[in-house]
């Protein structure tokens, strides 16, 4: 969970919801990574790619910046950056 002003940001939200509540992030980093699955025989196969976006929010004086990670537009993780 992360707070933008008085609003809570939670896992599972989609990117447009976050932008509506927090505004545009300070920084965006977008990559495509392989999507892998384990087959019934134990082999790992690549079945395409997933778009991963990492958004950084400056949350104001006295608060750690927030790093939000989206996979295919859905919020998967929230981290507070405790170091520069």
PDB file of N, CA, C and O in Angstrom:
ATOM      1  N   UNK A   1       0.837  -1.170   0.000  1.00  0.00           N
ATOM      2  CA  UNK A   1       0.000   0.000   0.000  1.00  0.00           C
ATOM      3  C   UNK A   1       0.890   1.244   0.000  1.00  0.00           C
ATOM      4  O   UNK A   1       1.934   1.266   0.624  1.00  0.00           O
ATOM      5  N   UNK A   2       0.427   2.271  -0.707  1.00  0.00           N
ATOM      6  CA  UNK A   2       1.110   3.555  -0.716  1.00  0.00           C
ATOM      7  C   UNK A   2       0.045   4.634  -0.699  1.00  0.00           C
ATOM      8  O   UNK A   2      -1.030   4.467  -1.258  1.00  0.00           O
ATOM      9  N   UNK A   3       0.365   5.728  -0.071  1.00  0.00           N
ATOM     10  CA  UNK A   3      -0.580   6.833   0.025  1.00  0.00           C
ATOM     11  C   UNK A   3      -0.154   7.951  -0.922  1.00  0.00           C
ATOM     12  O   UNK A   3       0.993   8.338  -0.957  1.00  0.00           O
ATOM     13  N   UNK A   4      -1.124   8.461  -1.697  1.00  0.00           N
ATOM     14  CA  UNK A   4      -0.950   9.674  -2.509  1.00  0.00           C
ATOM     15  C   UNK A   4      -1.893  10.693  -1.903  1.00  0.00           C
ATOM     16  O   UNK A   4      -3.108  10.618  -2.133  1.00  0.00           O
ATOM     17  N   UNK A   5      -1.345  11.594  -1.108  1.00  0.00           N
ATOM     18  CA  UNK A   5      -2.216  12.527  -0.383  1.00  0.00           C
ATOM     19  C   UNK A   5      -3.078  11.744   0.580  1.00  0.00           C
ATOM     20  O   UNK A   5      -2.589  11.039   1.433  1.00  0.00           O
ATOM     21  N   UNK A   6      -4.398  11.791   0.379  1.00  0.00           N
ATOM     22  CA  UNK A   6      -5.328  11.064   1.263  1.00  0.00           C
ATOM     23  C   UNK A   6      -5.808   9.757   0.660  1.00  0.00           C
ATOM     24  O   UNK A   6      -6.615   9.058   1.257  1.00  0.00           O
ATOM     25  N   UNK A   7      -5.322   9.432  -0.543  1.00  0.00           N
ATOM     26  CA  UNK A   7      -5.811   8.270  -1.280  1.00  0.00           C
ATOM     27  C   UNK A   7      -4.828   7.111  -1.160  1.00  0.00           C
ATOM     28  O   UNK A   7      -3.616   7.299  -1.271  1.00  0.00           O
ATOM     29  N   UNK A   8      -5.351   5.900  -0.969  1.00  0.00           N
ATOM     30  CA  UNK A   8      -4.505   4.708  -0.909  1.00  0.00           C
ATOM     31  C   UNK A   8      -4.377   4.079  -2.293  1.00  0.00           C
ATOM     32  O   UNK A   8      -5.365   3.946  -3.015  1.00  0.00           O
ATOM     33  N   UNK A   9      -3.152   3.684  -2.612  1.00  0.00           N
ATOM     34  CA  UNK A   9      -2.864   2.945  -3.842  1.00  0.00           C
ATOM     35  C   UNK A   9      -2.604   1.508  -3.419  1.00  0.00           C
ATOM     36  O   UNK A   9      -1.786   1.260  -2.531  1.00  0.00           O
ATOM     37  N   UNK A  10      -3.293   0.563  -4.042  1.00  0.00           N
ATOM     38  CA  UNK A  10      -3.174  -0.841  -3.647  1.00  0.00           C
ATOM     39  C   UNK A  10      -2.854  -1.725  -4.846  1.00  0.00           C
ATOM     40  O   UNK A  10      -3.121  -1.356  -5.996  1.00  0.00           O
ATOM     41  N   UNK A  11      -2.286  -2.883  -4.557  1.00  0.00           N
ATOM     42  CA  UNK A  11      -1.970  -3.849  -5.600  1.00  0.00           C
ATOM     43  C   UNK A  11      -3.233  -4.213  -6.368  1.00  0.00           C
ATOM     44  O   UNK A  11      -4.328  -4.269  -5.802  1.00  0.00           O
ATOM     45  N   UNK A  12      -3.064  -4.452  -7.661  1.00  0.00           N
ATOM     46  CA  UNK A  12      -4.189  -4.834  -8.500  1.00  0.00           C
ATOM     47  C   UNK A  12      -4.825  -3.673  -9.249  1.00  0.00           C
ATOM     48  O   UNK A  12      -5.582  -3.890 -10.191  1.00  0.00           O
ATOM     49  N   UNK A  13      -4.516  -2.438  -8.821  1.00  0.00           N
ATOM     50  CA  UNK A  13      -5.062  -1.284  -9.543  1.00  0.00           C
ATOM     51  C   UNK A  13      -4.436  -1.240 -10.936  1.00  0.00           C
ATOM     52  O   UNK A  13      -3.342  -1.752 -11.150  1.00  0.00           O
ATOM     53  N   UNK A  14      -5.128  -0.623 -11.878  1.00  0.00           N
ATOM     54  CA  UNK A  14      -4.591  -0.475 -13.224  1.00  0.00           C
ATOM     55  C   UNK A  14      -3.975   0.920 -13.357  1.00  0.00           C
ATOM     56  O   UNK A  14      -4.318   1.844 -12.613  1.00  0.00           O
ATOM     57  N   UNK A  15      -3.069   1.054 -14.330  1.00  0.00           N
ATOM     58  CA  UNK A  15      -2.295   2.279 -14.495  1.00  0.00           C
ATOM     59  C   UNK A  15      -3.160   3.543 -14.546  1.00  0.00           C
ATOM     60  O   UNK A  15      -2.840   4.518 -13.856  1.00  0.00           O
ATOM     61  N   UNK A  16      -4.248   3.581 -15.339  1.00  0.00           N
ATOM     62  CA  UNK A  16      -5.051   4.807 -15.371  1.00  0.00           C
ATOM     63  C   UNK A  16      -5.651   5.195 -14.007  1.00  0.00           C
ATOM     64  O   UNK A  16      -5.804   6.376 -13.711  1.00  0.00           O
ATOM     65  N   UNK A  17      -5.971   4.208 -13.168  1.00  0.00           N
ATOM     66  CA  UNK A  17      -6.486   4.500 -11.824  1.00  0.00           C
ATOM     67  C   UNK A  17      -5.418   5.199 -10.996  1.00  0.00           C
ATOM     68  O   UNK A  17      -5.709   6.149 -10.273  1.00  0.00           O
ATOM     69  N   UNK A  18      -4.188   4.714 -11.082  1.00  0.00           N
ATOM     70  CA  UNK A  18      -3.093   5.297 -10.308  1.00  0.00           C
ATOM     71  C   UNK A  18      -2.827   6.727 -10.777  1.00  0.00           C
ATOM     72  O   UNK A  18      -2.669   7.641  -9.959  1.00  0.00           O
ATOM     73  N   UNK A  19      -2.784   6.951 -12.083  1.00  0.00           N
ATOM     74  CA  UNK A  19      -2.555   8.298 -12.610  1.00  0.00           C
ATOM     75  C   UNK A  19      -3.677   9.236 -12.160  1.00  0.00           C
ATOM     76  O   UNK A  19      -3.427  10.385 -11.785  1.00  0.00           O
ATOM     77  N   UNK A  20      -4.915   8.763 -12.151  1.00  0.00           N
ATOM     78  CA  UNK A  20      -6.042   9.585 -11.723  1.00  0.00           C
ATOM     79  C   UNK A  20      -5.913   9.995 -10.256  1.00  0.00           C
ATOM     80  O   UNK A  20      -6.320  11.094  -9.871  1.00  0.00           O
ATOM     81  N   UNK A  21      -5.336   9.144  -9.433  1.00  0.00           N
ATOM     82  CA  UNK A  21      -5.228   9.416  -8.006  1.00  0.00           C
ATOM     83  C   UNK A  21      -3.937  10.130  -7.618  1.00  0.00           C
ATOM     84  O   UNK A  21      -3.920  10.930  -6.688  1.00  0.00           O
ATOM     85  N   UNK A  22      -2.829   9.836  -8.346  1.00  0.00           N
ATOM     86  CA  UNK A  22      -1.512  10.359  -7.960  1.00  0.00           C
ATOM     87  C   UNK A  22      -0.918  11.338  -8.973  1.00  0.00           C
ATOM     88  O   UNK A  22       0.104  11.949  -8.694  1.00  0.00           O
ATOM     89  N   UNK A  23      -1.504  11.416 -10.156  1.00  0.00           N
ATOM     90  CA  UNK A  23      -0.901  12.221 -11.201  1.00  0.00           C
ATOM     91  C   UNK A  23       0.177  11.424 -11.927  1.00  0.00           C
ATOM     92  O   UNK A  23       0.396  10.244 -11.651  1.00  0.00           O
ATOM     93  N   UNK A  24       0.848  12.092 -12.858  1.00  0.00           N
ATOM     94  CA  UNK A  24       1.915  11.433 -13.599  1.00  0.00           C
ATOM     95  C   UNK A  24       3.121  11.207 -12.699  1.00  0.00           C
ATOM     96  O   UNK A  24       3.433  12.058 -11.855  1.00  0.00           O
ATOM     97  N   UNK A  25       3.830  10.080 -12.867  1.00  0.00           N
ATOM     98  CA  UNK A  25       5.013   9.826 -12.048  1.00  0.00           C
ATOM     99  C   UNK A  25       6.175  10.740 -12.443  1.00  0.00           C
ATOM    100  O   UNK A  25       6.200  11.296 -13.542  1.00  0.00           O
ATOM    101  N   UNK A  26       7.129  10.861 -11.537  1.00  0.00           N
ATOM    102  CA  UNK A  26       8.338  11.649 -11.794  1.00  0.00           C
ATOM    103  C   UNK A  26       9.157  11.004 -12.899  1.00  0.00           C
ATOM    104  O   UNK A  26       9.765  11.673 -13.717  1.00  0.00           O
ATOM    105  N   UNK A  27       9.150   9.659 -12.915  1.00  0.00           N
ATOM    106  CA  UNK A  27       9.956   8.910 -13.885  1.00  0.00           C
ATOM    107  C   UNK A  27       9.250   7.617 -14.244  1.00  0.00           C
ATOM    108  O   UNK A  27       8.590   7.011 -13.408  1.00  0.00           O
ATOM    109  N   UNK A  28       9.393   7.210 -15.529  1.00  0.00           N
ATOM    110  CA  UNK A  28       8.843   5.928 -16.001  1.00  0.00           C
ATOM    111  C   UNK A  28       9.948   5.165 -16.715  1.00  0.00           C
ATOM    112  O   UNK A  28      10.689   5.739 -17.502  1.00  0.00           O
ATOM    113  N   UNK A  29      10.028   3.865 -16.453  1.00  0.00           N
ATOM    114  CA  UNK A  29      10.966   2.988 -17.140  1.00  0.00           C
ATOM    115  C   UNK A  29      10.143   1.807 -17.657  1.00  0.00           C
ATOM    116  O   UNK A  29       9.484   1.127 -16.881  1.00  0.00           O
ATOM    117  N   UNK A  30      10.186   1.590 -18.977  1.00  0.00           N
ATOM    118  CA  UNK A  30       9.377   0.542 -19.596  1.00  0.00           C
ATOM    119  C   UNK A  30      10.280  -0.475 -20.273  1.00  0.00           C
ATOM    120  O   UNK A  30      11.197  -0.105 -21.007  1.00  0.00           O
ATOM    121  N   UNK A  31      10.036  -1.765 -20.013  1.00  0.00           N
ATOM    122  CA  UNK A  31      10.791  -2.843 -20.656  1.00  0.00           C
ATOM    123  C   UNK A  31       9.826  -3.961 -21.045  1.00  0.00           C
ATOM    124  O   UNK A  31       8.720  -4.062 -20.521  1.00  0.00           O
ATOM    125  N   UNK A  32      10.273  -4.783 -21.965  1.00  0.00           N
ATOM    126  CA  UNK A  32       9.558  -6.016 -22.333  1.00  0.00           C
ATOM    127  C   UNK A  32      10.409  -7.181 -21.851  1.00  0.00           C
ATOM    128  O   UNK A  32      11.593  -7.246 -22.153  1.00  0.00           O
ATOM    129  N   UNK A  33       9.827  -8.074 -21.079  1.00  0.00           N
ATOM    130  CA  UNK A  33      10.564  -9.237 -20.580  1.00  0.00           C
ATOM    131  C   UNK A  33       9.860 -10.515 -21.042  1.00  0.00           C
ATOM    132  O   UNK A  33       8.644 -10.524 -21.243  1.00  0.00           O
ATOM    133  N   UNK A  34      10.627 -11.592 -21.210  1.00  0.00           N
ATOM    134  CA  UNK A  34      10.006 -12.850 -21.652  1.00  0.00           C
ATOM    135  C   UNK A  34       9.002 -13.370 -20.629  1.00  0.00           C
ATOM    136  O   UNK A  34       9.216 -13.278 -19.428  1.00  0.00           O
ATOM    137  N   UNK A  35       7.898 -13.901 -21.116  1.00  0.00           N
ATOM    138  CA  UNK A  35       6.902 -14.571 -20.257  1.00  0.00           C
ATOM    139  C   UNK A  35       7.177 -16.060 -20.367  1.00  0.00           C
ATOM    140  O   UNK A  35       7.122 -16.638 -21.449  1.00  0.00           O
ATOM    141  N   UNK A  36       7.455 -16.679 -19.231  1.00  0.00           N
ATOM    142  CA  UNK A  36       7.825 -18.097 -19.224  1.00  0.00           C
ATOM    143  C   UNK A  36       6.801 -18.899 -18.431  1.00  0.00           C
ATOM    144  O   UNK A  36       6.227 -18.418 -17.470  1.00  0.00           O
ATOM    145  N   UNK A  37       6.626 -20.151 -18.861  1.00  0.00           N
ATOM    146  CA  UNK A  37       5.755 -21.087 -18.145  1.00  0.00           C
ATOM    147  C   UNK A  37       6.477 -22.417 -18.001  1.00  0.00           C
ATOM    148  O   UNK A  37       7.371 -22.742 -18.779  1.00  0.00           O
ATOM    149  N   UNK A  38       6.091 -23.158 -16.981  1.00  0.00           N
ATOM    150  CA  UNK A  38       6.646 -24.504 -16.789  1.00  0.00           C
ATOM    151  C   UNK A  38       5.661 -25.506 -17.377  1.00  0.00           C
ATOM    152  O   UNK A  38       4.495 -25.538 -17.017  1.00  0.00           O
ATOM    153  N   UNK A  39       6.142 -26.310 -18.280  1.00  0.00           N
ATOM    154  CA  UNK A  39       5.307 -27.342 -18.927  1.00  0.00           C
ATOM    155  C   UNK A  39       5.112 -28.514 -17.967  1.00  0.00           C
ATOM    156  O   UNK A  39       5.821 -28.658 -16.976  1.00  0.00           O
ATOM    157  N   UNK A  40       4.166 -29.371 -18.274  1.00  0.00           N
ATOM    158  CA  UNK A  40       3.871 -30.521 -17.411  1.00  0.00           C
ATOM    159  C   UNK A  40       5.059 -31.469 -17.304  1.00  0.00           C
ATOM    160  O   UNK A  40       5.198 -32.185 -16.315  1.00  0.00           O
ATOM    161  N   UNK A  41       5.961 -31.459 -18.306  1.00  0.00           N
ATOM    162  CA  UNK A  41       7.147 -32.330 -18.238  1.00  0.00           C
ATOM    163  C   UNK A  41       8.304 -31.665 -17.493  1.00  0.00           C
ATOM    164  O   UNK A  41       9.397 -32.213 -17.421  1.00  0.00           O
ATOM    165  N   UNK A  42       8.078 -30.461 -16.945  1.00  0.00           N
ATOM    166  CA  UNK A  42       9.094 -29.762 -16.177  1.00  0.00           C
ATOM    167  C   UNK A  42       9.917 -28.772 -16.989  1.00  0.00           C
ATOM    168  O   UNK A  42      10.656 -27.976 -16.422  1.00  0.00           O
ATOM    169  N   UNK A  43       9.808 -28.809 -18.303  1.00  0.00           N
ATOM    170  CA  UNK A  43      10.564 -27.891 -19.150  1.00  0.00           C
ATOM    171  C   UNK A  43       9.967 -26.477 -19.038  1.00  0.00           C
ATOM    172  O   UNK A  43       8.778 -26.310 -18.812  1.00  0.00           O
ATOM    173  N   UNK A  44      10.818 -25.478 -19.214  1.00  0.00           N
ATOM    174  CA  UNK A  44      10.375 -24.086 -19.195  1.00  0.00           C
ATOM    175  C   UNK A  44      10.332 -23.579 -20.625  1.00  0.00           C
ATOM    176  O   UNK A  44      11.276 -23.765 -21.389  1.00  0.00           O
ATOM    177  N   UNK A  45       9.217 -22.962 -20.992  1.00  0.00           N
ATOM    178  CA  UNK A  45       9.043 -22.458 -22.349  1.00  0.00           C
ATOM    179  C   UNK A  45       8.707 -20.970 -22.304  1.00  0.00           C
ATOM    180  O   UNK A  45       8.035 -20.495 -21.387  1.00  0.00           O
ATOM    181  N   UNK A  46       9.182 -20.222 -23.283  1.00  0.00           N
ATOM    182  CA  UNK A  46       8.844 -18.817 -23.436  1.00  0.00           C
ATOM    183  C   UNK A  46       7.610 -18.728 -24.326  1.00  0.00           C
ATOM    184  O   UNK A  46       7.591 -19.288 -25.418  1.00  0.00           O
ATOM    185  N   UNK A  47       6.579 -18.033 -23.848  1.00  0.00           N
ATOM    186  CA  UNK A  47       5.321 -17.976 -24.599  1.00  0.00           C
ATOM    187  C   UNK A  47       4.970 -16.550 -25.025  1.00  0.00           C
ATOM    188  O   UNK A  47       3.828 -16.263 -25.352  1.00  0.00           O
ATOM    189  N   UNK A  48       5.940 -15.667 -25.027  1.00  0.00           N
ATOM    190  CA  UNK A  48       5.699 -14.286 -25.426  1.00  0.00           C
ATOM    191  C   UNK A  48       6.438 -13.340 -24.508  1.00  0.00           C
ATOM    192  O   UNK A  48       7.421 -13.710 -23.875  1.00  0.00           O
ATOM    193  N   UNK A  49       5.933 -12.106 -24.432  1.00  0.00           N
ATOM    194  CA  UNK A  49       6.557 -11.109 -23.566  1.00  0.00           C
ATOM    195  C   UNK A  49       5.507 -10.439 -22.700  1.00  0.00           C
ATOM    196  O   UNK A  49       4.314 -10.509 -22.972  1.00  0.00           O
ATOM    197  N   UNK A  50       5.980  -9.803 -21.647  1.00  0.00           N
ATOM    198  CA  UNK A  50       5.124  -9.020 -20.764  1.00  0.00           C
ATOM    199  C   UNK A  50       5.746  -7.629 -20.666  1.00  0.00           C
ATOM    200  O   UNK A  50       6.958  -7.480 -20.579  1.00  0.00           O
ATOM    201  N   UNK A  51       4.885  -6.607 -20.718  1.00  0.00           N
ATOM    202  CA  UNK A  51       5.345  -5.222 -20.603  1.00  0.00           C
ATOM    203  C   UNK A  51       5.444  -4.883 -19.115  1.00  0.00           C
ATOM    204  O   UNK A  51       4.458  -4.977 -18.378  1.00  0.00           O
ATOM    205  N   UNK A  52       6.648  -4.494 -18.683  1.00  0.00           N
ATOM    206  CA  UNK A  52       6.886  -4.129 -17.289  1.00  0.00           C
ATOM    207  C   UNK A  52       7.203  -2.632 -17.237  1.00  0.00           C
ATOM    208  O   UNK A  52       8.103  -2.158 -17.928  1.00  0.00           O
ATOM    209  N   UNK A  53       6.436  -1.908 -16.432  1.00  0.00           N
ATOM    210  CA  UNK A  53       6.664  -0.478 -16.249  1.00  0.00           C
ATOM    211  C   UNK A  53       6.991  -0.237 -14.785  1.00  0.00           C
ATOM    212  O   UNK A  53       6.308  -0.738 -13.897  1.00  0.00           O
ATOM    213  N   UNK A  54       8.046   0.555 -14.562  1.00  0.00           N
ATOM    214  CA  UNK A  54       8.424   0.945 -13.201  1.00  0.00           C
ATOM    215  C   UNK A  54       8.271   2.459 -13.103  1.00  0.00           C
ATOM    216  O   UNK A  54       8.940   3.188 -13.822  1.00  0.00           O
ATOM    217  N   UNK A  55       7.373   2.882 -12.231  1.00  0.00           N
ATOM    218  CA  UNK A  55       7.080   4.305 -12.061  1.00  0.00           C
ATOM    219  C   UNK A  55       7.619   4.768 -10.721  1.00  0.00           C
ATOM    220  O   UNK A  55       7.405   4.117  -9.693  1.00  0.00           O
ATOM    221  N   UNK A  56       8.271   5.925 -10.704  1.00  0.00           N
ATOM    222  CA  UNK A  56       8.782   6.506  -9.471  1.00  0.00           C
ATOM    223  C   UNK A  56       7.988   7.758  -9.137  1.00  0.00           C
ATOM    224  O   UNK A  56       7.817   8.633  -9.984  1.00  0.00           O
ATOM    225  N   UNK A  57       7.512   7.821  -7.903  1.00  0.00           N
ATOM    226  CA  UNK A  57       6.786   8.986  -7.411  1.00  0.00           C
ATOM    227  C   UNK A  57       7.567   9.645  -6.285  1.00  0.00           C
ATOM    228  O   UNK A  57       7.993   8.973  -5.346  1.00  0.00           O
ATOM    229  N   UNK A  58       7.758  10.955  -6.397  1.00  0.00           N
ATOM    230  CA  UNK A  58       8.318  11.749  -5.307  1.00  0.00           C
ATOM    231  C   UNK A  58       7.133  12.118  -4.419  1.00  0.00           C
ATOM    232  O   UNK A  58       6.217  12.821  -4.854  1.00  0.00           O
ATOM    233  N   UNK A  59       7.122  11.603  -3.201  1.00  0.00           N
ATOM    234  CA  UNK A  59       5.927  11.746  -2.351  1.00  0.00           C
ATOM    235  C   UNK A  59       5.984  12.946  -1.418  1.00  0.00           C
ATOM    236  O   UNK A  59       5.153  13.109  -0.562  1.00  0.00           O
ATOM    237  N   UNK A  60       6.985  13.795  -1.593  1.00  0.00           N
ATOM    238  CA  UNK A  60       7.030  15.018  -0.801  1.00  0.00           C
ATOM    239  C   UNK A  60       8.017  14.958   0.340  1.00  0.00           C
ATOM    240  O   UNK A  60       8.623  13.918   0.643  1.00  0.00           O
ATOM    241  N   UNK A  61       8.192  16.093   0.976  1.00  0.00           N
ATOM    242  CA  UNK A  61       9.159  16.250   2.050  1.00  0.00           C
ATOM    243  C   UNK A  61       8.903  15.253   3.186  1.00  0.00           C
ATOM    244  O   UNK A  61       7.765  15.090   3.632  1.00  0.00           O
ATOM    245  N   UNK A  62       9.970  14.586   3.629  1.00  0.00           N
ATOM    246  CA  UNK A  62       9.883  13.671   4.764  1.00  0.00           C
ATOM    247  C   UNK A  62       9.341  12.294   4.435  1.00  0.00           C
ATOM    248  O   UNK A  62       9.168  11.481   5.332  1.00  0.00           O
ATOM    249  N   UNK A  63       9.060  12.019   3.153  1.00  0.00           N
ATOM    250  CA  UNK A  63       8.537  10.705   2.770  1.00  0.00           C
ATOM    251  C   UNK A  63       9.457  10.068   1.734  1.00  0.00           C
ATOM    252  O   UNK A  63       9.980  10.753   0.859  1.00  0.00           O
ATOM    253  N   UNK A  64       9.642   8.774   1.843  1.00  0.00           N
ATOM    254  CA  UNK A  64      10.455   8.057   0.874  1.00  0.00           C
ATOM    255  C   UNK A  64       9.749   8.017  -0.478  1.00  0.00           C
ATOM    256  O   UNK A  64       8.522   7.890  -0.538  1.00  0.00           O
ATOM    257  N   UNK A  65      10.523   8.105  -1.574  1.00  0.00           N
ATOM    258  CA  UNK A  65       9.906   7.953  -2.898  1.00  0.00           C
ATOM    259  C   UNK A  65       9.280   6.567  -3.040  1.00  0.00           C
ATOM    260  O   UNK A  65       9.729   5.602  -2.426  1.00  0.00           O
ATOM    261  N   UNK A  66       8.248   6.484  -3.867  1.00  0.00           N
ATOM    262  CA  UNK A  66       7.582   5.211  -4.119  1.00  0.00           C
ATOM    263  C   UNK A  66       7.930   4.686  -5.491  1.00  0.00           C
ATOM    264  O   UNK A  66       7.990   5.446  -6.458  1.00  0.00           O
ATOM    265  N   UNK A  67       8.190   3.378  -5.573  1.00  0.00           N
ATOM    266  CA  UNK A  67       8.443   2.703  -6.853  1.00  0.00           C
ATOM    267  C   UNK A  67       7.296   1.723  -7.078  1.00  0.00           C
ATOM    268  O   UNK A  67       7.112   0.781  -6.311  1.00  0.00           O
ATOM    269  N   UNK A  68       6.527   1.961  -8.129  1.00  0.00           N
ATOM    270  CA  UNK A  68       5.387   1.108  -8.474  1.00  0.00           C
ATOM    271  C   UNK A  68       5.748   0.303  -9.710  1.00  0.00           C
ATOM    272  O   UNK A  68       6.240   0.860 -10.690  1.00  0.00           O
ATOM    273  N   UNK A  69       5.530  -1.008  -9.661  1.00  0.00           N
ATOM    274  CA  UNK A  69       5.820  -1.881 -10.798  1.00  0.00           C
ATOM    275  C   UNK A  69       4.517  -2.448 -11.342  1.00  0.00           C
ATOM    276  O   UNK A  69       3.736  -3.050 -10.603  1.00  0.00           O
ATOM    277  N   UNK A  70       4.313  -2.211 -12.639  1.00  0.00           N
ATOM    278  CA  UNK A  70       3.133  -2.697 -13.344  1.00  0.00           C
ATOM    279  C   UNK A  70       3.546  -3.781 -14.320  1.00  0.00           C
ATOM    280  O   UNK A  70       4.594  -3.689 -14.950  1.00  0.00           O
ATOM    281  N   UNK A  71       2.734  -4.811 -14.447  1.00  0.00           N
ATOM    282  CA  UNK A  71       2.913  -5.830 -15.481  1.00  0.00           C
ATOM    283  C   UNK A  71       1.643  -5.837 -16.317  1.00  0.00           C
ATOM    284  O   UNK A  71       0.551  -6.028 -15.782  1.00  0.00           O
ATOM    285  N   UNK A  72       1.810  -5.582 -17.615  1.00  0.00           N
ATOM    286  CA  UNK A  72       0.672  -5.467 -18.542  1.00  0.00           C
ATOM    287  C   UNK A  72      -0.404  -4.524 -18.003  1.00  0.00           C
ATOM    288  O   UNK A  72      -1.597  -4.801 -18.081  1.00  0.00           O
ATOM    289  N   UNK A  73       0.042  -3.396 -17.416  1.00  0.00           N
ATOM    290  CA  UNK A  73      -0.884  -2.357 -16.975  1.00  0.00           C
ATOM    291  C   UNK A  73      -1.491  -2.533 -15.605  1.00  0.00           C
ATOM    292  O   UNK A  73      -2.248  -1.687 -15.142  1.00  0.00           O
ATOM    293  N   UNK A  74      -1.170  -3.629 -14.900  1.00  0.00           N
ATOM    294  CA  UNK A  74      -1.749  -3.914 -13.585  1.00  0.00           C
ATOM    295  C   UNK A  74      -0.662  -3.799 -12.516  1.00  0.00           C
ATOM    296  O   UNK A  74       0.440  -4.341 -12.675  1.00  0.00           O
ATOM    297  N   UNK A  75      -0.955  -3.108 -11.417  1.00  0.00           N
ATOM    298  CA  UNK A  75       0.013  -2.876 -10.351  1.00  0.00           C
ATOM    299  C   UNK A  75       0.346  -4.177  -9.623  1.00  0.00           C
ATOM    300  O   UNK A  75      -0.529  -4.814  -9.035  1.00  0.00           O
ATOM    301  N   UNK A  76       1.632  -4.566  -9.689  1.00  0.00           N
ATOM    302  CA  UNK A  76       2.090  -5.829  -9.097  1.00  0.00           C
ATOM    303  C   UNK A  76       2.885  -5.642  -7.817  1.00  0.00           C
ATOM    304  O   UNK A  76       2.906  -6.530  -6.971  1.00  0.00           O
ATOM    305  N   UNK A  77       3.602  -4.495  -7.677  1.00  0.00           N
ATOM    306  CA  UNK A  77       4.356  -4.295  -6.441  1.00  0.00           C
ATOM    307  C   UNK A  77       4.519  -2.812  -6.148  1.00  0.00           C
ATOM    308  O   UNK A  77       4.498  -1.975  -7.052  1.00  0.00           O
ATOM    309  N   UNK A  78       4.662  -2.510  -4.857  1.00  0.00           N
ATOM    310  CA  UNK A  78       4.883  -1.154  -4.365  1.00  0.00           C
ATOM    311  C   UNK A  78       6.069  -1.229  -3.409  1.00  0.00           C
ATOM    312  O   UNK A  78       6.068  -2.032  -2.476  1.00  0.00           O
ATOM    313  N   UNK A  79       7.083  -0.406  -3.668  1.00  0.00           N
ATOM    314  CA  UNK A  79       8.250  -0.363  -2.792  1.00  0.00           C
ATOM    315  C   UNK A  79       8.489   1.090  -2.394  1.00  0.00           C
ATOM    316  O   UNK A  79       8.265   1.998  -3.184  1.00  0.00           O
ATOM    317  N   UNK A  80       8.975   1.293  -1.169  1.00  0.00           N
ATOM    318  CA  UNK A  80       9.424   2.603  -0.754  1.00  0.00           C
ATOM    319  C   UNK A  80      10.946   2.598  -0.829  1.00  0.00           C
ATOM    320  O   UNK A  80      11.590   1.706  -0.275  1.00  0.00           O
ATOM    321  N   UNK A  81      11.505   3.564  -1.553  1.00  0.00           N
ATOM    322  CA  UNK A  81      12.944   3.616  -1.783  1.00  0.00           C
ATOM    323  C   UNK A  81      13.624   4.318  -0.622  1.00  0.00           C
ATOM    324  O   UNK A  81      13.568   5.535  -0.486  1.00  0.00           O
ATOM    325  N   UNK A  82      14.263   3.537   0.238  1.00  0.00           N
ATOM    326  CA  UNK A  82      14.868   4.074   1.456  1.00  0.00           C
ATOM    327  C   UNK A  82      16.313   4.497   1.256  1.00  0.00           C
ATOM    328  O   UNK A  82      16.960   4.910   2.187  1.00  0.00           O
ATOM    329  N   UNK A  83      16.809   4.392   0.032  1.00  0.00           N
ATOM    330  CA  UNK A  83      18.174   4.840  -0.279  1.00  0.00           C
ATOM    331  C   UNK A  83      18.160   5.546  -1.626  1.00  0.00           C
ATOM    332  O   UNK A  83      17.299   5.266  -2.454  1.00  0.00           O
ATOM    333  N   UNK A  84      19.124   6.467  -1.842  1.00  0.00           N
ATOM    334  CA  UNK A  84      19.138   7.210  -3.115  1.00  0.00           C
ATOM    335  C   UNK A  84      19.471   6.351  -4.316  1.00  0.00           C
ATOM    336  O   UNK A  84      19.965   5.305  -4.237  1.00  0.00           O
TER     337      UNK A  84
END
